[in-house]
PDB file of C-alpha atoms and ligand atoms in Angstrom:
ATOM      1  CA  MET A1197     261.839 -30.353  39.508  1.00 45.00           C
ATOM      2  CA  SER A1198     258.179 -29.721  40.299  1.00 49.00           C
ATOM      3  CA  ASP A1199     256.902 -26.160  40.788  1.00 50.00           C
ATOM      4  CA  THR A1200     254.314 -27.533  43.259  1.00 53.00           C
ATOM      5  CA  ASN A1201     255.000 -28.362  46.972  1.00 56.00           C
ATOM      6  CA  ASP A1202     253.524 -31.130  49.174  1.00 58.00           C
ATOM      7  CA  LEU A1203     250.367 -29.093  49.807  1.00 51.00           C
ATOM      8  CA  GLY A1204     249.797 -28.751  46.117  1.00 56.00           C
ATOM      9  CA  ILE A1205     250.484 -25.028  46.174  1.00 56.00           C
ATOM     10  CA  SER A1206     252.609 -23.695  43.365  1.00 60.00           C
ATOM     11  CA  ARG A1207     254.839 -20.654  43.668  1.00 56.00           C
ATOM     12  CA  ARG A1208     253.067 -19.081  40.717  1.00 57.00           C
ATOM     13  CA  GLY A1209     249.745 -19.773  42.434  1.00 51.00           C
ATOM     14  CA  VAL A1210     250.796 -18.018  45.665  1.00 44.00           C
ATOM     15  CA  LEU A1211     251.893 -14.928  43.775  1.00 44.00           C
ATOM     16  CA  ALA A1212     248.714 -14.867  41.737  1.00 48.00           C
ATOM     17  CA  SER A1213     246.463 -15.297  44.793  1.00 45.00           C
ATOM     18  CA  GLY A1214     247.560 -12.033  46.376  1.00 42.00           C
ATOM     19  CA  ALA A1215     248.958 -13.810  49.424  1.00 42.00           C
ATOM     20  CA  ALA A1216     252.354 -12.329  48.607  1.00 42.00           C
ATOM     21  CA  THR A1217     250.867  -8.863  48.819  1.00 41.00           C
ATOM     22  CA  ALA A1218     249.634  -9.611  52.327  1.00 41.00           C
ATOM     23  CA  VAL A1219     253.092 -10.870  53.371  1.00 40.00           C
ATOM     24  CA  ILE A1220     254.785  -7.748  52.017  1.00 41.00           C
ATOM     25  CA  ALA A1221     252.301  -5.489  53.849  1.00 41.00           C
ATOM     26  CA  ALA A1222     253.182  -7.237  57.105  1.00 42.00           C
ATOM     27  CA  ALA A1223     256.952  -6.759  56.631  1.00 45.00           C
ATOM     28  CA  PRO A1224     258.743  -4.588  59.268  1.00 47.00           C
ATOM     29  CA  GLY A1225     259.420  -1.757  56.837  1.00 45.00           C
ATOM     30  CA  ALA A1226     255.734  -1.503  55.963  1.00 46.00           C
ATOM     31  CA  ALA A1227     254.497  -1.558  59.566  1.00 46.00           C
ATOM     32  CA  ALA A1228     254.607   2.217  60.097  1.00 50.00           C
ATOM     33  CA  THR A1229     252.128   2.874  57.327  1.00 58.00           C
ATOM     34  CA  ALA A1230     250.109  -0.299  57.930  1.00 60.00           C
ATOM     35  CA  ASP A1231     249.562   0.432  61.649  1.00 72.00           C
ATOM     36  CA  PRO A1232     248.135   3.919  62.154  1.00 76.00           C
ATOM     37  CA  GLY A1233     247.304   3.046  65.781  1.00 79.00           C
ATOM     38  CA  ARG A1234     250.963   2.581  66.709  1.00 85.00           C
ATOM     39  CA  ALA A1235     251.895   4.671  69.783  1.00 88.00           C
ATOM     40  CA  ALA A1236     253.990   7.783  69.162  1.00 89.00           C
ATOM     41  CA  PRO A1237     257.418   7.742  70.869  1.00 91.00           C
ATOM     42  CA  PRO A1238     257.475   9.460  74.274  1.00 95.00           C
ATOM     43  CA  THR A1239     258.697  13.046  74.322  1.00 97.00           C
ATOM     44  CA  MET A1240     259.968  15.295  77.120  1.00 98.00           C
ATOM     45  CA  ALA A1241     260.861  18.947  77.544  1.00 98.00           C
ATOM     46  CA  VAL A1242     264.433  20.053  78.189  1.00 98.00           C
ATOM     47  CA  SER A1243     266.040  23.493  78.507  1.00 98.00           C
ATOM     48  CA  PHE A1244     269.676  24.380  78.149  1.00 98.00           C
ATOM     49  CA  LYS A1245     271.890  27.128  76.831  1.00 98.00           C
ATOM     50  CA  VAL A1246     273.831  26.724  73.632  1.00 98.00           C
ATOM     51  CA  ASN A1247     276.529  29.286  72.902  1.00 98.00           C
ATOM     52  CA  GLY A1248     274.966  31.607  75.475  1.00 98.00           C
ATOM     53  CA  GLU A1249     271.438  31.385  74.044  1.00 98.00           C
ATOM     54  CA  ALA A1250     268.622  29.739  76.007  1.00 98.00           C
ATOM     55  CA  HIS A1251     266.676  26.976  74.252  1.00 98.00           C
ATOM     56  CA  ALA A1252     263.597  25.026  75.333  1.00 98.00           C
ATOM     57  CA  LEU A1253     262.991  21.874  73.308  1.00 98.00           C
ATOM     58  CA  THR A1254     260.544  19.024  73.342  1.00 98.00           C
ATOM     59  CA  VAL A1255     262.337  15.949  72.085  1.00 98.00           C
ATOM     60  CA  ASP A1256     261.857  12.238  71.632  1.00 98.00           C
ATOM     61  CA  THR A1257     263.392  10.850  74.828  1.00 98.00           C
ATOM     62  CA  ARG A1258     265.973   8.948  72.756  1.00 97.00           C
ATOM     63  CA  THR A1259     267.363  12.096  71.107  1.00 98.00           C
ATOM     64  CA  THR A1260     271.088  12.529  71.594  1.00 98.00           C
ATOM     65  CA  LEU A1261     272.600  15.912  72.373  1.00 98.00           C
ATOM     66  CA  LEU A1262     274.254  15.702  68.943  1.00 98.00           C
ATOM     67  CA  ASP A1263     270.917  15.291  67.168  1.00 98.00           C
ATOM     68  CA  ALA A1264     269.305  18.001  69.302  1.00 98.00           C
ATOM     69  CA  LEU A1265     272.056  20.407  68.204  1.00 98.00           C
ATOM     70  CA  ARG A1266     272.040  19.426  64.547  1.00 98.00           C
ATOM     71  CA  GLU A1267     268.415  18.513  63.849  1.00 98.00           C
ATOM     72  CA  HIS A1268     266.498  20.705  66.292  1.00 98.00           C
ATOM     73  CA  LEU A1269     268.734  23.785  66.589  1.00 98.00           C
ATOM     74  CA  HIS A1270     270.323  23.477  63.122  1.00 98.00           C
ATOM     75  CA  LEU A1271     273.812  23.974  64.527  1.00 98.00           C
ATOM     76  CA  THR A1272     275.470  21.719  61.997  1.00 98.00           C
ATOM     77  CA  GLY A1273     279.053  22.681  62.865  1.00 98.00           C
ATOM     78  CA  THR A1274     279.139  19.719  65.234  1.00 98.00           C
ATOM     79  CA  LYS A1275     279.640  16.654  63.066  1.00 98.00           C
ATOM     80  CA  LYS A1276     278.288  13.128  63.196  1.00 98.00           C
ATOM     81  CA  GLY A1277     281.041  10.699  62.260  1.00 98.00           C
ATOM     82  CA  CYS A1278     280.519   7.291  63.825  1.00 98.00           C
ATOM     83  CA  ASP A1279     277.542   8.105  66.108  1.00 98.00           C
ATOM     84  CA  HIS A1280     278.874   5.761  68.776  1.00 96.00           C
ATOM     85  CA  GLY A1281     281.771   7.389  70.582  1.00 98.00           C
ATOM     86  CA  GLN A1282     284.699   6.344  68.452  1.00 98.00           C
ATOM     87  CA  CYS A1283     285.742   9.332  66.339  1.00 98.00           C
ATOM     88  CA  GLY A1284     285.320  12.549  68.360  1.00 98.00           C
ATOM     89  CA  ALA A1285     283.767  14.484  65.444  1.00 98.00           C
ATOM     90  CA  CYS A1286     280.810  15.337  67.689  1.00 98.00           C
ATOM     91  CA  THR A1287     282.887  16.830  70.539  1.00 98.00           C
ATOM     92  CA  VAL A1288     281.295  19.830  72.268  1.00 98.00           C
ATOM     93  CA  LEU A1289     281.885  21.505  75.615  1.00 98.00           C
ATOM     94  CA  VAL A1290     279.316  21.059  78.367  1.00 98.00           C
ATOM     95  CA  ASN A1291     279.902  23.397  81.304  1.00 98.00           C
ATOM     96  CA  GLY A1292     283.476  23.687  80.018  1.00 97.00           C
ATOM     97  CA  THR A1293     284.183  19.950  79.794  1.00 98.00           C
ATOM     98  CA  ARG A1294     284.521  18.132  76.468  1.00 98.00           C
ATOM     99  CA  ILE A1295     282.123  15.297  75.734  1.00 98.00           C
ATOM    100  CA  ASN A1296     281.085  13.176  72.780  1.00 98.00           C
ATOM    101  CA  SER A1297     277.630  14.567  72.133  1.00 98.00           C
ATOM    102  CA  CYS A1298     276.579  11.390  70.294  1.00 98.00           C
ATOM    103  CA  LEU A1299     276.889   9.436  73.560  1.00 98.00           C
ATOM    104  CA  SER A1300     274.764  11.780  75.643  1.00 98.00           C
ATOM    105  CA  LEU A1301     271.009  12.157  75.674  1.00 98.00           C
ATOM    106  CA  ALA A1302     269.675  15.691  75.261  1.00 98.00           C
ATOM    107  CA  LEU A1303     267.517  15.150  78.354  1.00 98.00           C
ATOM    108  CA  GLN A1304     270.640  14.759  80.493  1.00 98.00           C
ATOM    109  CA  HIS A1305     271.506  18.407  79.912  1.00 98.00           C
ATOM    110  CA  GLU A1306     268.746  20.282  81.709  1.00 98.00           C
ATOM    111  CA  GLY A1307     270.216  23.645  82.773  1.00 98.00           C
ATOM    112  CA  ASP A1308     273.619  22.978  81.170  1.00 98.00           C
ATOM    113  CA  GLU A1309     275.727  25.398  79.151  1.00 98.00           C
ATOM    114  CA  VAL A1310     276.776  23.873  75.868  1.00 98.00           C
ATOM    115  CA  THR A1311     279.446  25.389  73.623  1.00 98.00           C
ATOM    116  CA  THR A1312     279.762  24.245  70.030  1.00 98.00           C
ATOM    117  CA  ILE A1313     282.269  25.269  67.374  1.00 98.00           C
ATOM    118  CA  GLU A1314     279.850  28.060  66.382  1.00 97.00           C
ATOM    119  CA  GLY A1315     280.166  29.512  69.886  1.00 98.00           C
ATOM    120  CA  LEU A1316     283.964  29.461  70.165  1.00 97.00           C
ATOM    121  CA  GLY A1317     284.574  32.224  67.661  1.00 94.00           C
ATOM    122  CA  THR A1318     283.157  33.938  64.597  1.00 92.00           C
ATOM    123  CA  PRO A1319     284.617  34.292  61.095  1.00 92.00           C
ATOM    124  CA  ASP A1320     285.653  37.851  62.033  1.00 95.00           C
ATOM    125  CA  ARG A1321     286.904  36.993  65.513  1.00 96.00           C
ATOM    126  CA  LEU A1322     288.314  33.490  65.446  1.00 97.00           C
ATOM    127  CA  HIS A1323     289.153  31.725  68.685  1.00 98.00           C
ATOM    128  CA  PRO A1324     292.983  31.429  68.937  1.00 98.00           C
ATOM    129  CA  MET A1325     292.654  27.664  68.374  1.00 98.00           C
ATOM    130  CA  GLN A1326     290.594  28.215  65.211  1.00 98.00           C
ATOM    131  CA  ALA A1327     293.149  30.754  63.953  1.00 98.00           C
ATOM    132  CA  ALA A1328     296.022  28.347  64.675  1.00 98.00           C
ATOM    133  CA  PHE A1329     294.301  25.512  62.754  1.00 98.00           C
ATOM    134  CA  VAL A1330     293.949  27.846  59.764  1.00 98.00           C
ATOM    135  CA  LYS A1331     297.567  29.027  60.051  1.00 98.00           C
ATOM    136  CA  HIS A1332     298.988  25.493  60.340  1.00 98.00           C
ATOM    137  CA  ASP A1333     296.636  23.831  57.833  1.00 97.00           C
ATOM    138  CA  GLY A1334     295.304  21.581  60.578  1.00 98.00           C
ATOM    139  CA  TYR A1335     292.775  19.913  58.278  1.00 97.00           C
ATOM    140  CA  GLN A1336     292.103  18.624  54.791  1.00 97.00           C
ATOM    141  CA  CYS A1337     288.410  17.789  54.337  1.00 98.00           C
ATOM    142  CA  GLY A1338     287.551  19.568  57.589  1.00 98.00           C
ATOM    143  CA  TYR A1339     285.009  17.019  58.802  1.00 98.00           C
ATOM    144  CA  CYS A1340     286.817  16.236  62.038  1.00 98.00           C
ATOM    145  CA  THR A1341     287.937  19.842  62.590  1.00 98.00           C
ATOM    146  CA  PRO A1342     285.118  21.231  64.773  1.00 98.00           C
ATOM    147  CA  GLY A1343     285.560  18.285  67.133  1.00 98.00           C
ATOM    148  CA  GLN A1344     289.360  18.591  67.057  1.00 98.00           C
ATOM    149  CA  ILE A1345     289.185  22.298  67.928  1.00 98.00           C
ATOM    150  CA  CYS A1346     286.614  21.921  70.728  1.00 98.00           C
ATOM    151  CA  SER A1347     288.601  19.021  72.119  1.00 98.00           C
ATOM    152  CA  ALA A1348     291.911  20.912  71.936  1.00 98.00           C
ATOM    153  CA  VAL A1349     290.483  23.948  73.738  1.00 98.00           C
ATOM    154  CA  ALA A1350     289.144  21.794  76.577  1.00 98.00           C
ATOM    155  CA  MET A1351     292.307  19.683  76.654  1.00 98.00           C
ATOM    156  CA  LEU A1352     294.549  22.710  77.294  1.00 97.00           C
ATOM    157  CA  ASP A1353     292.196  23.738  80.059  1.00 97.00           C
ATOM    158  CA  GLU A1354     292.463  20.237  81.585  1.00 96.00           C
ATOM    159  CA  ILE A1355     296.246  20.554  81.603  1.00 95.00           C
ATOM    160  CA  LYS A1356     295.998  23.976  83.269  1.00 95.00           C
ATOM    161  CA  ARG A1357     293.713  22.486  85.916  1.00 95.00           C
ATOM    162  CA  GLY A1358     296.142  19.605  86.506  1.00 95.00           C
ATOM    163  CA  VAL A1359     293.835  16.836  85.290  1.00 95.00           C
ATOM    164  CA  PRO A1360     296.095  13.740  84.979  1.00 93.00           C
ATOM    165  CA  SER A1361     296.352  11.614  81.852  1.00 92.00           C
ATOM    166  CA  HIS A1362     297.102   8.013  81.022  1.00 89.00           C
ATOM    167  CA  VAL A1363     300.724   8.650  80.032  1.00 91.00           C
ATOM    168  CA  GLN A1364     301.816  10.356  83.259  1.00 88.00           C
ATOM    169  CA  SER A1365     304.123   8.171  85.319  1.00 86.00           C
ATOM    170  CA  ASP A1366     303.213  10.209  88.406  1.00 89.00           C
ATOM    171  CA  VAL A1367     299.525  11.133  88.360  1.00 88.00           C
ATOM    172  CA  THR A1368     300.012  13.482  91.302  1.00 90.00           C
ATOM    173  CA  ALA A1369     302.533  15.597  89.354  1.00 90.00           C
ATOM    174  CA  ARG A1370     301.393  18.670  87.457  1.00 90.00           C
ATOM    175  CA  PRO A1371     300.986  17.762  83.766  1.00 91.00           C
ATOM    176  CA  SER A1372     302.614  19.691  80.951  1.00 88.00           C
ATOM    177  CA  LEU A1373     302.026  19.540  77.213  1.00 91.00           C
ATOM    178  CA  THR A1374     304.688  17.105  76.096  1.00 92.00           C
ATOM    179  CA  ASN A1375     304.422  15.397  72.738  1.00 92.00           C
ATOM    180  CA  ALA A1376     303.177  12.210  74.409  1.00 94.00           C
ATOM    181  CA  GLU A1377     300.629  14.137  76.479  1.00 95.00           C
ATOM    182  CA  LEU A1378     299.261  15.919  73.441  1.00 96.00           C
ATOM    183  CA  ARG A1379     298.865  12.712  71.467  1.00 96.00           C
ATOM    184  CA  GLU A1380     297.295  10.832  74.365  1.00 96.00           C
ATOM    185  CA  ARG A1381     294.906  13.613  75.293  1.00 97.00           C
ATOM    186  CA  MET A1382     293.794  14.104  71.673  1.00 98.00           C
ATOM    187  CA  SER A1383     293.597  10.380  70.923  1.00 97.00           C
ATOM    188  CA  GLY A1384     289.787  10.420  71.023  1.00 98.00           C
ATOM    189  CA  ASN A1385     289.690  12.651  67.954  1.00 98.00           C
ATOM    190  CA  ILE A1386     290.309  10.737  64.756  1.00 98.00           C
ATOM    191  CA  CYS A1387     291.299  12.487  61.528  1.00 98.00           C
ATOM    192  CA  ARG A1388     290.689  10.297  58.514  1.00 97.00           C
ATOM    193  CA  CYS A1389     292.730  12.695  56.366  1.00 98.00           C
ATOM    194  CA  GLY A1390     295.720  12.207  58.661  1.00 97.00           C
ATOM    195  CA  ALA A1391     296.351  15.898  59.349  1.00 98.00           C
ATOM    196  CA  TYR A1392     297.761  14.986  62.754  1.00 97.00           C
ATOM    197  CA  SER A1393     301.171  16.678  62.503  1.00 97.00           C
ATOM    198  CA  ASN A1394     299.566  20.000  61.508  1.00 98.00           C
ATOM    199  CA  ILE A1395     296.915  19.644  64.216  1.00 98.00           C
ATOM    200  CA  ALA A1396     299.676  19.060  66.780  1.00 98.00           C
ATOM    201  CA  GLU A1397     301.562  22.147  65.540  1.00 97.00           C
ATOM    202  CA  ALA A1398     298.443  24.285  65.889  1.00 98.00           C
ATOM    203  CA  ILE A1399     297.714  23.080  69.413  1.00 98.00           C
ATOM    204  CA  THR A1400     301.349  23.456  70.478  1.00 97.00           C
ATOM    205  CA  GLU A1401     301.400  27.036  69.255  1.00 97.00           C
ATOM    206  CA  VAL A1402     298.255  27.934  71.205  1.00 97.00           C
ATOM    207  CA  ALA A1403     299.573  26.164  74.300  1.00 95.00           C
ATOM    208  CA  GLY A1404     302.828  28.129  74.002  1.00 91.00           C
ATOM    209  CA  ALA A1405     300.872  31.365  73.774  1.00 73.00           C
ATOM    210  CA  GLY A1406     299.078  30.461  77.016  1.00 62.00           C
ATOM    211  CA  ALA A1407     295.586  30.643  75.450  1.00 50.00           C
TER     212      ALA A1407
HETATM  213  S1  FES B2933     280.093  10.911  66.153  1.00 89.90           S
HETATM  214 FE1  FES B2933     280.395  10.960  68.271  1.00 89.90          FE
HETATM  215  S2  FES B2933     282.266   9.977  68.592  1.00 89.90           S
HETATM  216 FE2  FES B2933     281.915   9.748  66.468  1.00 89.90          FE
HETATM  217  S1  FES B2934     290.538  16.848  58.042  1.00 89.90           S
HETATM  218 FE1  FES B2934     289.455  15.243  57.061  1.00 89.90          FE
HETATM  219  S2  FES B2934     288.984  13.920  58.686  1.00 89.90           S
HETATM  220 FE2  FES B2934     290.296  15.360  59.577  1.00 89.90          FE
END
């Protein structure tokens, strides 16, 4: 088999000519350094409170709330699992309601009050849900735990407020924390270690205590 194509150019010749170097420089990965004139991404200012403290940030408009918390405010208690709304590791409370912070842009939260796991309790004064997770061993690796705890706190509040769920046969009836309700309402929080039975025990204890 010949090493030369129809144009009479050999592979060895292309490499030796430096043409390959030009091709590599034009590759997508090299564009950032090869194109100093490339426009910077647009940024915008946003202000919100996190755990009671006011913050004013200027962020790339594509920044998620999760990245604003972790990368800009260094609140790394909130975890990034899937980064597209499937695992619940990034759950935080916004104005008291649980959300997946990876699915929400930071700019959407002007004036909001965000609570992360760091704001629920402290090592000396644990939130009852944090204490119950410790007592019932509601974790193994702990990666999903901040999201599980934030979600559980908001979930009990939803039940208190009468927010219906998917498993209620009568959505106008007042919900209570049955086994099915607990599992349905926590189904957005995945635990890869499978600590579900201990998580359920912890939540049930806190619900029973009326916290
Ligand atoms: S990181 Fe947000 S849902 Fe998985
Ligand atoms: S404790 Fe490891 S993922 Fe839940």
